[in-house]
CSV table of C-alpha atoms in Angstrom, one decimal:
chain,number,residue,atom,x,y,z
A,77,MET,CA,199.0,100.6,80.9
A,78,ALA,CA,196.2,102.3,82.8
A,79,ILE,CA,195.1,105.5,81.3
A,80,ASN,CA,194.8,107.0,84.8
A,81,GLN,CA,197.5,106.9,87.5
A,82,PRO,CA,195.6,106.5,90.6
A,83,ARG,CA,196.2,109.1,93.3
A,84,VAL,CA,194.8,107.2,96.2
A,85,LYS,CA,196.4,104.3,97.8
A,86,GLN,CA,195.5,101.3,95.6
A,87,ARG,CA,197.4,98.5,97.1
A,88,PRO,CA,198.2,97.0,93.8
A,89,PRO,CA,198.8,93.1,93.5
A,90,LEU,CA,202.3,91.9,94.3
A,91,LYS,CA,203.0,90.8,90.8
A,92,GLY,CA,200.7,93.1,88.9
A,93,SER,CA,198.0,92.0,86.5
A,94,PHE,CA,197.5,88.7,84.6
A,95,PRO,CA,197.4,89.3,80.9
A,96,LEU,CA,194.0,88.4,79.6
A,97,ASP,CA,193.8,85.0,78.1
A,98,HIS,CA,192.0,86.2,74.9
A,99,GLU,CA,192.5,82.8,73.1
A,100,GLY,CA,191.3,80.8,76.1
A,101,GLU,CA,194.6,78.7,76.1
A,102,CYS,CA,194.3,77.6,79.6
A,103,LYS,CA,190.5,77.1,79.7
A,104,GLU,CA,190.9,73.3,80.2
A,105,GLU,CA,193.0,73.9,83.4
A,106,ILE,CA,190.2,76.2,84.7
A,107,LYS,CA,187.6,73.5,84.1
A,108,LYS,CA,189.8,70.8,86.1
A,109,PHE,CA,190.1,73.3,88.8
A,110,MET,CA,186.6,74.0,89.0
A,111,LYS,CA,185.6,70.3,88.8
A,112,CYS,CA,188.0,69.6,91.7
A,113,LEU,CA,186.4,72.3,93.9
A,114,GLU,CA,183.0,70.9,93.2
A,115,GLN,CA,184.3,67.5,94.3
A,116,HIS,CA,185.9,68.7,97.4
A,117,ASP,CA,183.2,71.0,98.8
A,118,SER,CA,185.1,74.2,97.7
A,119,ASN,CA,188.0,73.2,99.9
A,120,HIS,CA,190.8,74.9,98.0
A,121,GLY,CA,193.5,72.9,100.1
A,122,GLU,CA,192.4,69.7,98.2
A,123,CYS,CA,192.9,71.3,94.8
A,124,ARG,CA,196.2,73.2,95.0
A,125,HIS,CA,197.7,70.8,92.3
A,126,ALA,CA,195.0,71.9,89.9
A,127,SER,CA,195.7,75.4,90.7
A,128,LYS,CA,199.4,75.0,90.1
A,129,ALA,CA,198.6,73.3,86.8
A,130,TYR,CA,196.6,76.4,85.8
A,131,LEU,CA,199.6,78.6,86.6
A,132,GLN,CA,201.9,76.3,84.9
A,133,CYS,CA,199.7,76.6,81.6
A,134,ARG,CA,199.8,80.3,81.9
A,135,MET,CA,203.7,80.3,82.2
A,136,ASP,CA,203.9,77.8,79.4
A,137,LYS,CA,201.8,80.0,77.1
A,138,ASN,CA,203.6,83.4,78.1
A,139,LEU,CA,200.5,84.4,79.9
A,140,MET,CA,202.5,84.8,83.3
A,141,THR,CA,206.1,85.5,84.1
A,142,LYS,CA,207.8,82.3,85.0
A,143,GLU,CA,208.4,82.2,88.8
A,144,GLU,CA,209.8,79.3,91.0
A,145,TRP,CA,207.0,77.6,92.7
A,146,TRP,CA,208.3,78.2,96.2
A,147,LYS,CA,208.0,81.9,95.5
A,148,LEU,CA,204.4,81.4,94.7
A,149,GLY,CA,203.7,79.5,98.0
A,150,TYR,CA,203.8,76.0,96.3
A,151,ARG,CA,206.3,73.8,98.4
A,152,ASP,CA,207.0,70.3,97.1
A,153,ASN,CA,205.7,68.5,99.8
A,154,VAL,CA,202.2,70.1,99.9
A,155,VAL,CA,201.4,69.9,96.1
A,156,ASP,CA,202.8,66.6,94.8
A,157,ASN,CA,200.3,64.3,96.3
A,158,LYS,CA,197.7,64.1,93.4
A,159,GLN,CA,194.2,63.6,94.4
A,160,ASN,CA,192.3,61.1,92.6
A,161,GLY,CA,189.6,62.5,90.5
A,162,CYS,CA,191.3,66.0,90.4
B,118,MET,CA,255.3,138.9,124.9
B,119,ARG,CA,254.6,138.5,121.2
B,120,ASN,CA,256.5,135.3,121.1
B,121,ILE,CA,254.5,134.0,124.0
B,122,GLN,CA,251.3,134.9,122.2
B,123,ASN,CA,252.3,133.5,119.1
B,124,SER,CA,253.3,130.0,120.7
B,125,ASN,CA,250.1,130.0,122.5
B,126,SER,CA,248.0,130.8,119.7
B,127,GLY,CA,250.0,128.4,117.6
B,128,GLN,CA,249.3,125.7,120.3
B,129,SER,CA,245.7,126.5,120.4
B,130,ASN,CA,245.4,126.6,116.6
B,131,LYS,CA,246.6,123.1,116.6
B,132,LYS,CA,244.4,122.1,119.2
B,133,ASP,CA,241.4,123.9,117.4
B,134,THR,CA,242.3,121.9,114.3
B,135,GLN,CA,242.5,118.8,116.2
B,136,SER,CA,239.1,119.4,117.7
B,137,VAL,CA,237.6,120.2,114.5
B,138,LEU,CA,239.2,117.0,112.8
B,139,LEU,CA,237.9,115.0,115.8
B,140,TYR,CA,234.4,116.5,115.6
B,141,MET,CA,234.1,116.0,111.8
B,142,SER,CA,235.2,112.4,111.9
B,143,SER,CA,232.8,111.6,114.8
B,144,LEU,CA,230.2,113.4,112.8
B,145,GLY,CA,231.1,111.2,109.8
B,146,ILE,CA,230.9,108.1,111.9
B,147,VAL,CA,227.5,108.8,113.2
B,148,MET,CA,226.3,109.7,109.8
B,149,LEU,CA,227.5,106.4,108.4
B,150,GLY,CA,225.8,104.6,111.4
B,151,VAL,CA,222.6,106.4,110.5
B,152,ALA,CA,223.0,105.4,106.9
B,153,TYR,CA,223.2,101.7,107.8
B,154,ALA,CA,220.5,101.8,110.2
B,155,GLY,CA,218.3,103.8,108.0
B,156,VAL,CA,217.8,101.0,105.4
B,157,PRO,CA,216.0,98.5,107.8
B,158,LEU,CA,214.2,101.4,109.6
B,159,TYR,CA,213.0,102.6,106.3
B,160,ARG,CA,211.6,99.2,105.3
B,161,ILE,CA,209.7,99.1,108.6
B,162,PHE,CA,208.5,102.5,108.2
B,163,CYS,CA,207.3,101.9,104.5
B,164,GLN,CA,205.6,98.7,105.6
B,165,GLN,CA,203.7,100.3,108.5
B,166,MET,CA,202.6,103.1,106.2
B,167,GLY,CA,201.8,100.8,103.3
B,168,LEU,CA,203.8,102.9,101.0
B,169,GLY,CA,204.6,101.4,97.6
B,170,GLY,CA,208.1,100.7,96.4
B,171,VAL,CA,210.7,98.0,96.4
B,172,TYR,CA,211.1,97.5,100.3
B,173,VAL,CA,207.4,96.5,100.5
B,174,GLN,CA,207.7,94.3,97.6
B,175,GLU,CA,210.6,92.5,99.0
B,176,ILE,CA,208.8,91.9,102.5
B,177,ASN,CA,206.0,90.6,100.8
B,178,GLU,CA,207.7,88.2,98.4
B,179,LYS,CA,209.5,86.9,101.4
B,180,LYS,CA,206.3,86.4,103.3
B,181,VAL,CA,204.8,84.4,100.4
B,182,ALA,CA,207.8,82.1,100.3
B,183,THR,CA,208.1,81.5,103.8
B,184,MET,CA,204.6,81.6,105.4
B,185,LYS,CA,203.1,78.6,106.8
B,186,PRO,CA,199.4,77.6,106.7
B,187,VAL,CA,197.4,78.1,109.8
B,188,GLU,CA,195.9,74.6,109.9
B,189,ASP,CA,193.2,75.0,112.2
B,190,ARG,CA,191.7,78.1,110.9
B,191,VAL,CA,189.6,77.7,107.7
B,192,ILE,CA,188.3,80.8,106.1
B,193,LYS,CA,185.5,80.8,103.7
B,194,VAL,CA,186.0,83.4,101.0
B,195,ARG,CA,183.0,84.3,99.2
B,196,PHE,CA,182.8,86.1,95.8
B,197,GLU,CA,180.7,88.9,94.3
B,198,ALA,CA,181.0,90.6,90.9
B,199,ASP,CA,179.3,93.8,89.9
B,200,ALA,CA,179.5,95.9,86.9
B,201,SER,CA,178.7,99.6,86.6
B,202,SER,CA,175.5,100.1,84.6
B,203,ARG,CA,177.4,102.1,82.1
B,204,LEU,CA,179.6,99.1,81.3
B,205,GLN,CA,177.8,96.6,79.4
B,206,TRP,CA,179.7,93.6,80.6
B,207,ASN,CA,178.4,90.4,82.0
B,208,PHE,CA,180.6,89.9,85.0
B,209,ARG,CA,180.4,87.1,87.6
B,210,PRO,CA,182.6,84.9,89.8
B,211,LEU,CA,182.9,81.0,88.4
B,212,GLN,CA,182.8,79.9,92.1
B,213,ALA,CA,180.6,81.1,94.8
B,214,GLU,CA,183.1,80.6,97.5
B,215,VAL,CA,186.4,78.7,98.4
B,216,ASN,CA,187.5,77.4,101.8
B,217,VAL,CA,191.1,78.5,102.4
B,218,LYS,CA,193.6,78.5,105.2
B,219,PRO,CA,195.6,81.7,106.1
B,220,GLY,CA,199.1,81.4,104.8
B,221,GLU,CA,198.3,79.3,101.8
B,222,THR,CA,198.1,80.9,98.5
B,223,ALA,CA,194.9,80.3,96.4
B,224,LEU,CA,193.4,80.8,93.1
B,225,ALA,CA,189.9,81.8,92.1
B,226,PHE,CA,188.2,82.9,89.1
B,227,PHE,CA,185.7,85.6,87.6
B,228,THR,CA,184.5,85.8,84.0
B,229,ALA,CA,183.5,88.7,82.0
B,230,ARG,CA,181.7,89.2,78.6
B,231,ASN,CA,181.4,92.3,76.5
B,232,SER,CA,178.0,92.0,75.2
B,233,THR,CA,178.3,95.0,73.0
B,234,ASP,CA,179.5,95.3,69.3
B,235,LYS,CA,182.4,97.6,70.2
B,236,PRO,CA,185.8,97.0,72.2
B,237,VAL,CA,185.3,98.1,75.8
B,238,VAL,CA,187.9,98.9,78.3
B,239,GLY,CA,187.1,98.3,81.8
B,240,ILE,CA,189.0,98.9,85.0
B,241,SER,CA,188.1,97.2,88.4
B,242,THR,CA,188.5,97.8,92.1
B,243,TYR,CA,187.4,95.6,94.9
B,244,ASN,CA,186.1,95.7,98.6
B,245,ILE,CA,186.7,93.3,101.3
B,246,ILE,CA,184.0,92.7,103.9
B,247,PRO,CA,184.6,92.8,106.9
B,248,TYR,CA,186.6,95.8,106.5
B,249,GLU,CA,189.0,94.8,109.4
B,250,ALA,CA,189.8,91.8,107.3
B,251,GLY,CA,191.0,94.0,104.2
B,252,PRO,CA,194.7,94.3,105.3
B,253,TYR,CA,195.1,90.7,105.7
B,254,PHE,CA,193.7,89.9,102.2
B,255,ASN,CA,196.7,90.1,99.8
B,256,LYS,CA,196.6,89.7,96.1
B,257,ILE,CA,199.7,88.1,94.2
B,258,GLN,CA,198.2,88.6,91.0
B,259,CYS,CA,194.8,89.6,89.5
B,260,PHE,CA,193.0,91.9,87.2
B,261,CYS,CA,192.4,95.0,89.2
B,262,PHE,CA,193.4,98.6,88.8
B,263,GLU,CA,194.6,98.2,85.3
B,264,ASP,CA,192.7,98.6,82.0
B,265,GLN,CA,191.2,95.4,80.6
B,266,LEU,CA,190.2,95.5,76.9
B,267,LEU,CA,187.4,93.1,75.9
B,268,ASN,CA,186.7,92.6,72.2
B,269,PRO,CA,183.0,92.7,70.9
B,270,LYS,CA,181.2,89.7,72.3
B,271,GLU,CA,184.3,88.4,73.8
B,272,GLN,CA,184.3,86.4,77.1
B,273,VAL,CA,187.4,86.0,79.3
B,274,ASP,CA,188.3,84.4,82.4
B,275,LEU,CA,189.8,86.4,85.2
B,276,PRO,CA,191.9,84.9,87.8
B,277,VAL,CA,192.6,86.1,91.3
B,278,PHE,CA,195.8,84.5,93.1
B,279,PHE,CA,195.7,85.6,96.6
B,280,TYR,CA,196.5,84.6,100.2
B,281,ILE,CA,195.2,85.5,103.5
B,282,ASP,CA,198.0,86.7,105.8
B,283,PRO,CA,198.6,84.1,108.5
B,284,GLU,CA,198.7,87.1,111.0
B,285,MET,CA,195.1,87.4,110.7
B,286,ALA,CA,194.9,84.4,113.1
B,287,ASP,CA,196.7,86.4,115.7
B,288,ASP,CA,194.5,89.4,115.6
B,289,PRO,CA,192.0,89.2,118.5
B,290,SER,CA,189.4,91.7,116.8
B,291,LEU,CA,189.1,89.0,113.9
B,292,GLU,CA,188.8,86.0,116.2
B,293,ASN,CA,185.2,85.4,115.2
B,294,VAL,CA,185.5,86.1,111.5
B,295,ASP,CA,185.4,82.8,109.7
B,296,GLU,CA,184.0,84.3,106.2
B,297,ILE,CA,185.4,87.0,104.2
B,298,LEU,CA,183.5,88.6,101.2
B,299,LEU,CA,185.7,89.7,98.2
B,300,SER,CA,183.7,91.9,95.9
B,301,TYR,CA,184.9,93.1,92.6
B,302,ILE,CA,183.3,96.0,90.6
B,303,PHE,CA,184.2,97.0,87.0
B,304,TYR,CA,183.8,100.4,85.6
B,305,PRO,CA,184.2,101.9,82.3
B,306,SER,CA,187.9,103.1,81.8
B,307,LYS,CA,187.8,106.7,80.7
B,308,GLN,CA,190.5,109.5,80.6
B,309,GLY,CA,190.6,111.2,84.0
B,310,PHE,CA,188.5,108.6,85.8
B,311,GLN,CA,189.8,107.3,88.9
B,312,VAL,CA,188.7,104.0,90.1
B,313,PRO,CA,187.8,104.2,93.8
B,314,ALA,CA,190.3,102.6,96.4
B,315,PRO,CA,189.2,99.4,98.1
B,316,ASN,CA,187.0,100.1,101.1
B,317,PHE,CA,189.4,99.3,103.7
B,318,LEU,CA,191.9,101.8,102.5
B,319,GLN,CA,189.3,104.7,102.6
B,320,PRO,CA,189.7,107.0,105.4
B,321,LYS,CA,187.7,105.5,108.4
B,322,ASN,CA,185.2,108.3,108.5
B,323,ALA,CA,184.1,107.6,105.0
B,324,THR,CA,180.8,105.8,104.6
B,325,VAL,CA,181.3,102.2,103.8
B,326,THR,CA,178.7,100.1,102.2
């Protein structure tokens, strides 16, 4: 998709680029995630379920290739405890 | 005399043939061995050299699936956003920082708005400070190194899905590092333009800002 092929080592992301969410289809999930971060002093560990929900939204709207959660670093015992207020 | 010679040469021909066959089959076995050993050796080589390709991909996918968070080491990742003055985009992070553990995948957001009346294509790169932490910062999915088209007056959210390699906790040179700055820069994408490589992949004698 890039006009130029980079000749220097770029270290591209493992799964490539996220397609742009031009329609803002997952904006709500972003808001919830950001709210969670605010409520937990930016501790991402408390907001993993919100980050998972965002990625789930992307997968549902075909804005991300469906992938098994354990391959994305989400293991059941880590994420299924929903934090109140998140 | 001739008979003796013939029988001698006949025997030595047979021996020669046998030697050659033995030699060829030994060579064959050795080559087969090298071919089998070559695969894992090549993987290690590619990983060390940071060369692209399917072997590095497999190693990294396996890492994401099996790594365990380093519970007693929290790293503050701070975010910075910059856009070249030639690119009229408002580009900023949605969160100033997140606290993450090495070995745990994490999500963060930037947002960009095209303030012009024309569609604009941008391309981004990033830098990591401190430079030494760069090799431990792994992006699973994001928005860098590929053209991103923003329509006139359009605003989009730009996610970064990443993790800090748990091996960072074992690196003595990073013992006292508990903050990492992730700084993205957008440039206008043009034919022939090559976006700079991240700072930690530049040759060491290049100036790093």
